[in-house]
XYZ file of C-alpha atoms in Angstrom:
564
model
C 0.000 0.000 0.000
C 1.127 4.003 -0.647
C 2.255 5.496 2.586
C 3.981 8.494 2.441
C 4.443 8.715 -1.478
C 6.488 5.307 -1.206
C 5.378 1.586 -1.411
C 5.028 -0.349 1.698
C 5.369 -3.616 0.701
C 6.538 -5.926 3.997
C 6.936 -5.553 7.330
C 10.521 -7.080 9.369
C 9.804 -7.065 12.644
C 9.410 -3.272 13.524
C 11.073 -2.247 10.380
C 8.978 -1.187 7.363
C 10.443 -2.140 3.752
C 9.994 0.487 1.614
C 10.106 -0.061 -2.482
C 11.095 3.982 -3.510
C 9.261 4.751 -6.547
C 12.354 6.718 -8.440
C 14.295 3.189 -8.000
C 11.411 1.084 -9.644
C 12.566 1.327 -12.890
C 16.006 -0.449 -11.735
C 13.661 -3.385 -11.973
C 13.316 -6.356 -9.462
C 12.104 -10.152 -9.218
C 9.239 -12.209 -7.255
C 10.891 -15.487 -6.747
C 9.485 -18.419 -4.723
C 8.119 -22.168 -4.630
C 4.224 -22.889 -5.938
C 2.217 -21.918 -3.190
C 4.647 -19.146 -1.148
C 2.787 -15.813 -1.615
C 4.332 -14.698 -5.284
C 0.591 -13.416 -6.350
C -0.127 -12.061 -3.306
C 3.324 -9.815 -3.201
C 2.449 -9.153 -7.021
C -1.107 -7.650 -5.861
C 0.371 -5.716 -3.131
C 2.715 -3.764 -5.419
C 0.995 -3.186 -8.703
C -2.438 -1.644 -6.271
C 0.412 0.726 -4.992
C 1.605 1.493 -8.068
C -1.851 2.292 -9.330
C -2.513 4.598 -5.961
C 0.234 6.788 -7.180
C -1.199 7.079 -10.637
C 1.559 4.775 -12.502
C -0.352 2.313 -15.310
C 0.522 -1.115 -14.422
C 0.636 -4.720 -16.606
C 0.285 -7.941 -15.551
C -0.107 -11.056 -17.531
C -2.726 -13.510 -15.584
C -1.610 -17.221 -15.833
C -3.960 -18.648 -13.484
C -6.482 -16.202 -13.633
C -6.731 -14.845 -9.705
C -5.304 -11.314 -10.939
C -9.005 -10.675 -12.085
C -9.741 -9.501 -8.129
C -8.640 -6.656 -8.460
C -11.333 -5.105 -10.304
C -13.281 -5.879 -7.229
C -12.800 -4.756 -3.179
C -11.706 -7.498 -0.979
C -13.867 -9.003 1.833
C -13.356 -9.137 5.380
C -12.747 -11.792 7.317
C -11.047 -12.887 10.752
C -7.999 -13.626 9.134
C -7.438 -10.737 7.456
C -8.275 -8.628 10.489
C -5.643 -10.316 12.464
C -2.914 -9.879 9.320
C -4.136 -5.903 9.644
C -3.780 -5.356 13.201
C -0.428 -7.556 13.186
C 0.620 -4.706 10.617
C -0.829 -2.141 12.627
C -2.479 -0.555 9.899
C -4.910 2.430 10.247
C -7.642 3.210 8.329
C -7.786 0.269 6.536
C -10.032 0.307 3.632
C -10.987 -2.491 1.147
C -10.355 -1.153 -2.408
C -11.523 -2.425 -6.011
C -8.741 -0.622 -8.782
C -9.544 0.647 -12.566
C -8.770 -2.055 -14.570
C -8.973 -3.583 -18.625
C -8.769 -6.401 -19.246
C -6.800 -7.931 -22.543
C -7.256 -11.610 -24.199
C -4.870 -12.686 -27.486
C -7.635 -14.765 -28.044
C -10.359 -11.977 -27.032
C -12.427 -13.861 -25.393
C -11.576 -12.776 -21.713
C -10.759 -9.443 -22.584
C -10.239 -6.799 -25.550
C -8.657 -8.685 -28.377
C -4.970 -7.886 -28.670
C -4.097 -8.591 -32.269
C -0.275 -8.154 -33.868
C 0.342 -7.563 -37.702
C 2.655 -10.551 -38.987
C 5.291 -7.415 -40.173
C 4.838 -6.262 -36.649
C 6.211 -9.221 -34.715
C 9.290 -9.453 -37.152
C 10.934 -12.420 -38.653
C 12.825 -13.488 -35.527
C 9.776 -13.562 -33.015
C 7.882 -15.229 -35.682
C 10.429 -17.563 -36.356
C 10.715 -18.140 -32.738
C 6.906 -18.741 -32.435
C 6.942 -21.149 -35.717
C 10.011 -23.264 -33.941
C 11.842 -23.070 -36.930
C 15.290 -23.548 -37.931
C 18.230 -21.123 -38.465
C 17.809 -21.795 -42.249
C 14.074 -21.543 -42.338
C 14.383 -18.690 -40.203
C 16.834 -17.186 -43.078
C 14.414 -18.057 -45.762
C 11.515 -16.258 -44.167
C 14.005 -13.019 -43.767
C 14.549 -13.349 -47.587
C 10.518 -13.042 -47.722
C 10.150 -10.044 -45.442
C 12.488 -8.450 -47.088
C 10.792 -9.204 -50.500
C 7.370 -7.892 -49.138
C 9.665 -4.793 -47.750
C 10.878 -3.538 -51.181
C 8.050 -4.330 -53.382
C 5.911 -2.030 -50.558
C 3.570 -5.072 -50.115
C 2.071 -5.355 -46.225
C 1.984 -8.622 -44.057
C -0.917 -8.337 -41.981
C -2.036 -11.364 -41.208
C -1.317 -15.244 -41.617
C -3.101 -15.360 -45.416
C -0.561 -12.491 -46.493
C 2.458 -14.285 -45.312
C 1.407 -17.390 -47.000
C 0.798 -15.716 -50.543
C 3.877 -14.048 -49.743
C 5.565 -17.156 -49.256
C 4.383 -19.045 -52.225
C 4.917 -15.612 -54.679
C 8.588 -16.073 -53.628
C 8.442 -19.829 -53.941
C 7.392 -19.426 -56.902
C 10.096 -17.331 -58.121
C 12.669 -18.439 -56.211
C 15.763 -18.454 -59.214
C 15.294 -14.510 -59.430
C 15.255 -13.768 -55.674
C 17.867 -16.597 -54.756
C 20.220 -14.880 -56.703
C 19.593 -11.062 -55.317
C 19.073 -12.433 -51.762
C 20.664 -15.873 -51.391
C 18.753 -19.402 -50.931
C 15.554 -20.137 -51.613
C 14.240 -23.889 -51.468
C 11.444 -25.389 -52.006
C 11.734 -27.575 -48.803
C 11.958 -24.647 -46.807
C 8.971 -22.839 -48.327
C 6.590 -26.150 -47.243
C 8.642 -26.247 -44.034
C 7.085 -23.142 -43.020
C 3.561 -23.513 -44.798
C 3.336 -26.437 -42.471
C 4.334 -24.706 -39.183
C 1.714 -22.314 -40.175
C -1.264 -24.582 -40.577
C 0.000 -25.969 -36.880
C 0.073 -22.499 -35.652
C -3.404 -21.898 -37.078
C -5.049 -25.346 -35.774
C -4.223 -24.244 -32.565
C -7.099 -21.486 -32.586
C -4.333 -18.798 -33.252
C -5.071 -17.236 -36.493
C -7.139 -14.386 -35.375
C -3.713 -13.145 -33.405
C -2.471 -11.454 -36.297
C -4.143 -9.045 -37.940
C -5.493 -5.008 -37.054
C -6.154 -3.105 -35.406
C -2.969 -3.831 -33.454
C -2.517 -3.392 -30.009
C -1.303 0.521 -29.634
C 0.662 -0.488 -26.752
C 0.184 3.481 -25.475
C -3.214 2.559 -24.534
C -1.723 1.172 -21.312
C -0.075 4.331 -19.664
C -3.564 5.734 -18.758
C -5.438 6.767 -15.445
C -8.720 6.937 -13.951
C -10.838 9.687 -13.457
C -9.229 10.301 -9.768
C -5.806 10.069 -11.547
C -5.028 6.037 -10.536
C -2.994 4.139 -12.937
C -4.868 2.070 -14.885
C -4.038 -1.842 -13.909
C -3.797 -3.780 -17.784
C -4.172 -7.749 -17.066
C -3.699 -10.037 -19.799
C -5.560 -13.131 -19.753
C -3.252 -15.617 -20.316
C -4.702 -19.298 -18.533
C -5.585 -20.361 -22.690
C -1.968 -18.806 -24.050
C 0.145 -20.147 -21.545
C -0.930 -23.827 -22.508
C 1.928 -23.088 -25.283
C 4.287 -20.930 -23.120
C 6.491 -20.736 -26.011
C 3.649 -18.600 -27.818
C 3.089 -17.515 -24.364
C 6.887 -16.144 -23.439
C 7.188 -14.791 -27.552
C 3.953 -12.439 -27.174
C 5.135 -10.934 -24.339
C 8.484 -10.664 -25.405
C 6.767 -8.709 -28.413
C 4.888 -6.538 -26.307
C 8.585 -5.593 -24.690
C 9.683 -4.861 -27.642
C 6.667 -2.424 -28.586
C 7.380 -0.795 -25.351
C 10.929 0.114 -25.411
C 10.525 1.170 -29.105
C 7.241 3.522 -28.826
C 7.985 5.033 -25.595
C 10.240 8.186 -25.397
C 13.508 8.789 -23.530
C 12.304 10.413 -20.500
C 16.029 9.499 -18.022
C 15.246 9.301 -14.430
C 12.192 10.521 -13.011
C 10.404 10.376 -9.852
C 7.607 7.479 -10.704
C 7.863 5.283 -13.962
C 5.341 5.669 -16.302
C 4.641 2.304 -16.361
C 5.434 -1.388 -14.655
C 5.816 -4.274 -16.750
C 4.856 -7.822 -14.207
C 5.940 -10.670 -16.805
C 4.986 -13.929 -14.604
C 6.692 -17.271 -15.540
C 9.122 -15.576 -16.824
C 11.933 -18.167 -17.527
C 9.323 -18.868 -20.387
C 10.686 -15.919 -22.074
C 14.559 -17.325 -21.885
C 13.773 -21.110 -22.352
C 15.552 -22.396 -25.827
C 16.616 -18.987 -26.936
C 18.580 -18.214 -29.885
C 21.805 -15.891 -29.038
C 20.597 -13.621 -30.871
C 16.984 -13.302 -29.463
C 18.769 -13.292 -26.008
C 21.277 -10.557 -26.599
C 17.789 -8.199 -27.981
C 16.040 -9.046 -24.442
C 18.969 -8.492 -22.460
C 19.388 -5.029 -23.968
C 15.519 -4.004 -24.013
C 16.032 -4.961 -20.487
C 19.139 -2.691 -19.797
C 17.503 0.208 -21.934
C 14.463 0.370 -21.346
C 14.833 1.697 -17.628
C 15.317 5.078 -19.587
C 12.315 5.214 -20.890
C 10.521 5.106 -17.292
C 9.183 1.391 -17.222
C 10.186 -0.852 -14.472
C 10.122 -4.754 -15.005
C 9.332 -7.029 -13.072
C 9.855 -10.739 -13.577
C 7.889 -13.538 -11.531
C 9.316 -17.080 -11.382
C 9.917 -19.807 -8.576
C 13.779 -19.455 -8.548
C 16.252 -16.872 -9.939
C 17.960 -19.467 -11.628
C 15.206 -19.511 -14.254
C 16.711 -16.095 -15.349
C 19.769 -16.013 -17.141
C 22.911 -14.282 -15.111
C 23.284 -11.049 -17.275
C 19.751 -10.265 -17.366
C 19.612 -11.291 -13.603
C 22.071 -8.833 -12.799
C 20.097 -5.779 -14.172
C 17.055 -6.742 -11.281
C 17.788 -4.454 -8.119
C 14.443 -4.889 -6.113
C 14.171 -8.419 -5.013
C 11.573 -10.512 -2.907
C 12.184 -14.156 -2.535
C 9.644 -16.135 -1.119
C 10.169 -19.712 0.411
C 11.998 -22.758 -1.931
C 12.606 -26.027 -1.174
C 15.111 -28.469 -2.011
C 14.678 -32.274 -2.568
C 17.650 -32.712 -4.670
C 21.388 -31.313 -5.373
C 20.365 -29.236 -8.335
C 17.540 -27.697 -6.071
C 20.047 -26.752 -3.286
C 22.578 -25.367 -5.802
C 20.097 -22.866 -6.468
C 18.979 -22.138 -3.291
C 22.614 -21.583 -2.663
C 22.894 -18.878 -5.812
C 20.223 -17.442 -4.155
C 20.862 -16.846 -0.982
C 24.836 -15.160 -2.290
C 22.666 -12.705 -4.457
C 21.983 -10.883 -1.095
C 23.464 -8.326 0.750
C 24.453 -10.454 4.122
C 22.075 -9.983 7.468
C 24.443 -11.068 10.523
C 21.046 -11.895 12.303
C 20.448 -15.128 10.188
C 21.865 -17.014 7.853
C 20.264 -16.768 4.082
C 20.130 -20.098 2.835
C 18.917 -21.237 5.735
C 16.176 -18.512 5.810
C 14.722 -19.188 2.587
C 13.994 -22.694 2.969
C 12.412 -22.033 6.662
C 9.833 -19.054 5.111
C 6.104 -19.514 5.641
C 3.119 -18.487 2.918
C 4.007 -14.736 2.957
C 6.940 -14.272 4.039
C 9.922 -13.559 2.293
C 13.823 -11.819 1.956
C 12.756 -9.067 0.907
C 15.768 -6.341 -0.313
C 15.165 -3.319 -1.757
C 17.266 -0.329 -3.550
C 17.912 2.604 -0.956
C 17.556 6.303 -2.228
C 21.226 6.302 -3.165
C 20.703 2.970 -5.544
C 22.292 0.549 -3.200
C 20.500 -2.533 -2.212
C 19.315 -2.914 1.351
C 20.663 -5.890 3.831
C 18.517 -8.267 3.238
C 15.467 -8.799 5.697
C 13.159 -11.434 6.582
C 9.554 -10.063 6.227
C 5.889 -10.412 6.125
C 4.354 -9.159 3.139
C 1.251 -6.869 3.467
C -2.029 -8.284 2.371
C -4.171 -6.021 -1.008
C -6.976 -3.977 -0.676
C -8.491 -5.827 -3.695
C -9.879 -9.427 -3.733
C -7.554 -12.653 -3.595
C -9.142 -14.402 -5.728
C -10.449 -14.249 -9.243
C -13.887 -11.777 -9.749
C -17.149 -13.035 -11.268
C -17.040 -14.021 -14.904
C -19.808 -11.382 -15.424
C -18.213 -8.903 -13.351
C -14.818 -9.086 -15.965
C -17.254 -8.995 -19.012
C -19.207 -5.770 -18.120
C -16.216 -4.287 -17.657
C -14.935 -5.223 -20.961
C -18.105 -4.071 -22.616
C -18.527 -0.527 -21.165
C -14.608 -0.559 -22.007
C -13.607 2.348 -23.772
C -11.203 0.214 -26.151
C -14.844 -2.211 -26.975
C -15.372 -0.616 -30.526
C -11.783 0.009 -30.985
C -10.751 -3.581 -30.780
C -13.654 -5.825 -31.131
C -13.619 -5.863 -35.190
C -10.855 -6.612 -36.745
C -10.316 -5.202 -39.809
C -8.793 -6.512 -43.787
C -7.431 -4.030 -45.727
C -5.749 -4.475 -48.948
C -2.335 -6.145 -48.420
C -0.063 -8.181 -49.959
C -2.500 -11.135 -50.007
C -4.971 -9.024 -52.050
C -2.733 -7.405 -54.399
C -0.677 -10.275 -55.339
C -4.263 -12.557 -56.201
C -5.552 -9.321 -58.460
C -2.015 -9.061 -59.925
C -2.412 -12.896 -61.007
C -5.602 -12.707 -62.172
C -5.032 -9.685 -64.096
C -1.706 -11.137 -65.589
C -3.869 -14.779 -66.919
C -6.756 -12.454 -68.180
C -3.457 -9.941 -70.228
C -2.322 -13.678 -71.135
C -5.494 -14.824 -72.698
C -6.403 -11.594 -74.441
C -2.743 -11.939 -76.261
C -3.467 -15.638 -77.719
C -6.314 -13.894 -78.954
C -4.955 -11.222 -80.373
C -2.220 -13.839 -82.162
C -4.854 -15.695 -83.831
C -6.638 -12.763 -85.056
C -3.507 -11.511 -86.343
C -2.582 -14.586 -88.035
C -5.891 -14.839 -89.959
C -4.871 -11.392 -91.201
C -1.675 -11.875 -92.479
C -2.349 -12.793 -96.179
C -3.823 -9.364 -97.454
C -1.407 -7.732 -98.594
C 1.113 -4.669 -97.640
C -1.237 -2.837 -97.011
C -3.201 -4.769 -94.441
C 0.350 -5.501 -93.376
C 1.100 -2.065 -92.313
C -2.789 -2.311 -90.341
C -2.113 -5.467 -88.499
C 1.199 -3.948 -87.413
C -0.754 -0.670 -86.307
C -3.423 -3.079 -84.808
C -0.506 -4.811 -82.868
C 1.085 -1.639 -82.001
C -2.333 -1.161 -80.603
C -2.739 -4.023 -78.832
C 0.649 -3.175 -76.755
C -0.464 0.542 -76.060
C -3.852 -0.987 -74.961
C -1.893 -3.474 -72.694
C -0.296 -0.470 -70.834
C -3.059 0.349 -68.551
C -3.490 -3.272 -67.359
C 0.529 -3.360 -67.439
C 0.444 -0.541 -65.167
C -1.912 -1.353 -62.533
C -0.050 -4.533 -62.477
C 2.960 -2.863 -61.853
C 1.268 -0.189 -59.257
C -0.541 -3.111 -57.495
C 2.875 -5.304 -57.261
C 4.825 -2.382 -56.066
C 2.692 0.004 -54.652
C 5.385 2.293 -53.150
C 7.987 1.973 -55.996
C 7.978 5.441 -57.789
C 8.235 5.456 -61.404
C 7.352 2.153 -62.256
C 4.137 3.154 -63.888
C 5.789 5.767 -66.262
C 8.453 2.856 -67.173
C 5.229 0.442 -68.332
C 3.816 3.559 -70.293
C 6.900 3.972 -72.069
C 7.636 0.416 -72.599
C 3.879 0.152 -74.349
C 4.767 3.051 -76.193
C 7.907 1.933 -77.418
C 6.536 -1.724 -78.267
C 3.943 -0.331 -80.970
C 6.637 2.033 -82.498
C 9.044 -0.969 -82.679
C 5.952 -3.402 -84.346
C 5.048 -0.693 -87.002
C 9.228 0.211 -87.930
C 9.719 -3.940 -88.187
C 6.507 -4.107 -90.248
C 7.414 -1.275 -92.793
C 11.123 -1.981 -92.554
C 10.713 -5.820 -93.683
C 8.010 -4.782 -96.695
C 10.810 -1.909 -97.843
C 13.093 -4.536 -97.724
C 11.104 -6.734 -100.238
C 10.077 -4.314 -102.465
C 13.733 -2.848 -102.646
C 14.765 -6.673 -103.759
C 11.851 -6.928 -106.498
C 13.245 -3.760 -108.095
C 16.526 -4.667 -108.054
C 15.411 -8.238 -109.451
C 13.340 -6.902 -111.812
C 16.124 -4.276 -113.061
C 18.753 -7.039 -113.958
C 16.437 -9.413 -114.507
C 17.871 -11.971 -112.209
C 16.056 -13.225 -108.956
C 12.595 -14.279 -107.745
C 10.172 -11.396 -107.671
C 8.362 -11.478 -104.850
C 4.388 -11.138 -104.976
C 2.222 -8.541 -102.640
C 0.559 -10.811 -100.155
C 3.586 -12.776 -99.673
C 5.305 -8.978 -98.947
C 2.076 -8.434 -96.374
C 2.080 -11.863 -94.732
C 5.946 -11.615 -93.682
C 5.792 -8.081 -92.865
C 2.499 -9.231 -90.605
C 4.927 -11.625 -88.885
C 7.202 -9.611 -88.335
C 5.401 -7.079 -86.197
C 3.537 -9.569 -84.312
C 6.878 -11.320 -83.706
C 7.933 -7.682 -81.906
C 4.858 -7.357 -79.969
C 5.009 -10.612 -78.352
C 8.967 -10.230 -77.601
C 8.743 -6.908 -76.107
C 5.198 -6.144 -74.868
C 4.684 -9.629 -73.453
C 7.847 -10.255 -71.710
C 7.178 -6.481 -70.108
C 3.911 -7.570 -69.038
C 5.526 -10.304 -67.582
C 8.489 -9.100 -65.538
C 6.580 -5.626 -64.976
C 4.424 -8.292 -62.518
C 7.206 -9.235 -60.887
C 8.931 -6.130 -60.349
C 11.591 -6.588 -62.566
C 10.553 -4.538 -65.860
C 13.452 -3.996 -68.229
C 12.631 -1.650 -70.925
């Protein structure tokens, strides 16, 4: 609870721990066995956080966060825990809070465009492998220059199978393409989307500013996260909220130190988020986590030992609380052990020893000091919340959600044109251009024996043909790449240039036969040859032009790679 503008979060003996609100952004833990208090500790901070108006998140695992929306009830028990504390004007308290749901069906819908969560999360999420994962950077990065978007899961599979498809052309600009890896990750998709996760991706995406808000008397707003369905895959679990990390440290501002944070970040289970993690993926967190401290959010990470979190990222949490563990075998005492060294020593008890002998809600509690330097460690009873224990009505958390001001924001999602849509027109587009042009042959052909004259037509009407090609040409190009500038000029003058080049080839190759017939006719020597043969070849000829240059245009304009 808030007393005196700082959190009072345990009591050691006669000694109140204090959590300062200017260190809370040095980040901290919640460590302890199944069963020791970590919820109850996790209440007791993120209500006093909201009392002093800082926005809170919490992911809900088990789904007894959803309390707090509603004021505790006495009892015997918790009278005795208050006068133990001897607390004054206690009061029972219910806390703004929204509720969130990937899955929205416990909360607003929090949705994530595929571009959004990035080739490494989503590679991550997919379990793939470091060449897959290469493969599907090769296809973001085709989507990137072309200026097509990945939304959601039906863009990044035509995305997939446009590049699959044309795999010679981008393995040689970008590197290997193959076919195995293409079905590799069309397969982890259809998993993915079996699992009832399809409707994750998609917009409107969660505007991760939403959170930093207060209520009308200026509390933070508390933002839980249903997460009992999503943490039945605590992979997709751990890589969501990993994501929303990552939305965090890159949308909010550089604000240095400040008195409060502007927001505190509870990630429970957290060794999810380190379990089987690439270097790569690891060396991002660790730095999001050294960073983001200057951007006024505080983390804090909730597992049952310390152990679970990797020693450099470890290292970065200042404000600790470290309910009881047990240990039943060597690897268990080891970490008790690491543990207990973590701590700055107490002469009146021994650590180790201490941790394994704490009762449901107590704990070591050590917290930063106003000069940044942790406190000796303690052995303390943490205060009860002001909200309820356990987990509200069903209908309690669903009226809230509906007379939510984020309800018509989020409910519908929304599918705008993206690269799923614009690669389907482009296709259909380029078979409809492909049938008009057989067409067009075989009128063409049943024209050519008429003479020089219909000749020199035909190769007009071809020349035509082309020019009348360049709008379809050109929305094909626009639609392909949307954002590429000048592409559409390019098809115009490639249509142009096709008709000129059908009518010069037409007249050039009659000039050329009726220059021979003189010639033969003047020294009598040679074949003279007659008018519709003249027409029929100079026919040919232009159609022969057309279909070389406007054709092949139409075809690599599709594909972005127009040479004129």
């Amino acid at each position: 609870m808030l007393k005196d503008a700082k959190i009072w979060a345990a009591k050691a003996g006669d000694k109140e721990l204090y959590l300062l609100p200017n260190m809370s952004n040095r980040h901290g833990f919640i460590a302890g066995a199944t069963g020791t208090g970590k919820t109850i500790t996790l209440k007791v901070l993120a209500e006093s956080f909201s009392d002093m108006g800082v926005p809170v998140f919490l992911s809900d695992v088990k789904g007894d966060l959803t309390g707090m929306c509603v004021p505790g009830t006495d009892s015997e028990d918790m009278q005795s825990r208050i006068e133990k504390f001897g607390i004054e004007n206690w009061q029972y308290k219910a806390y703004p809070t929204t509720f969130w749901d990937i899955f929205g069906e416990k909360g607003h819908p929090v949705r994530v465009t595929i571009s959004g969560l990035g080739p490494m999360l989503l590679s991550r999420l997919l379990k793939l492998t470091d060449v897959q994962e290469g493969v599907l950077n090769i296809v973001f990065r085709v989507a990137d220059d072309q200026g097509l978007l990945l939304l959601d899961l039906k863009d990044l599979r035509a995305m997939l199978k446009f590049v699959g498809d044309n795999r010679e052309e981008y393995t040689t600009m970008y590197g290997n393409v193959s076919t195995a890896s293409i079905g590799a990750i069309q397969r982890a998709l259809l998993t993915f989307e079996q699992e009832g996760c399809a409707d994750v991706f998609g917009e409107p995406a969660l505007d991760v500013k939403d959170w930093i808000r207060t209520d009308a008397s200026g509390r933070g707003m508390i933002n839980i996260l249903s997460s009992d369905r999503l943490f039945q895959s605590p992979t997709t679990y751990g890589t969501f909220l990993l994501w929303m990390l990552t939305e965090l440290y890159e949308t909010m501002p550089e604000v240095g130190d400040l008195d409060k944070p502007r927001l505190v970040f509870f990630f429970d289970e957290a060794h999810t988020l380190f379990d089987d993690t690439p270097k790569a993926l690891h060396d991002k967190i660790s730095q999001i986590i050294k960073l983001i401290r200057s951007k006024g959010v505080g983390i804090f990470f909730i597992t049952q030992v310390p152990a679970d979190i990797p020693d450099d990222i470890l290292g970065q949490l200042s404000n600790k609380v470290q309910h009881g563990l047990r240990a039943y075998t060597p690897k268990e005492q080891k970490s008790i052990k690491a543990a207990a060294q973590s701590y700055r020593v107490n002469e009146n008890f021994k650590t180790e020893e201490a941790i394994q002998a704490l009762g449901t809600g107590e704990a070591l509690v050590s917290f930063l000091d106003d000069k940044g330097i942790p406190e000796v460690v303690e052995v303390a009873k943490i205060l009860p919340p002001q909200s309820l224990m356990g987990a509200a009505p069903a209908e309690k958390v669903q009226q809230i959600v509906n007379a939510g001001e984020f309800d018509l924001k989020y409910r519908e999602s929304i599918d705008r044109e993206s690269a799923y849509e614009i690669i389907t027109a482009a296709e259909q587009q380029l078979a409809q251009a492909q049938e008009e042009a057989r067409e067009q042959t075989a009128v063409a052909e049943a024209a050519a024996g008429a003479g020089t004259a219909v000749a020199a037509g035909t190769a007009a009407a071809a020349g035509a043909v082309a020019a009348g090609k360049k709008t379809k040409t050109e929305e094909l190009a626009e639609q392909i790449a949307a954002k590429k500038n000048g592409t559409a000029s390019k098809v115009a003058q490639s249509a142009k240039k096709t008709a000129q080049k059908a009518v010069s080839s037409a007249a050039s190759s009659a000039a050329r036969s009726v220059s021979t017939n003189i010639v033969n006719s003047i020294t009598g020597t040679g074949k003279v040859t007659d008018a519709a043969t003249i027409g029929k070849r100079a026919a040919t000829n232009a159609l022969s032009s057309v279909m070389r240059t406007g054709a092949t245009s139409l075809v690599r304009g599709l594909f972005g790679n127009l040479k004129l």
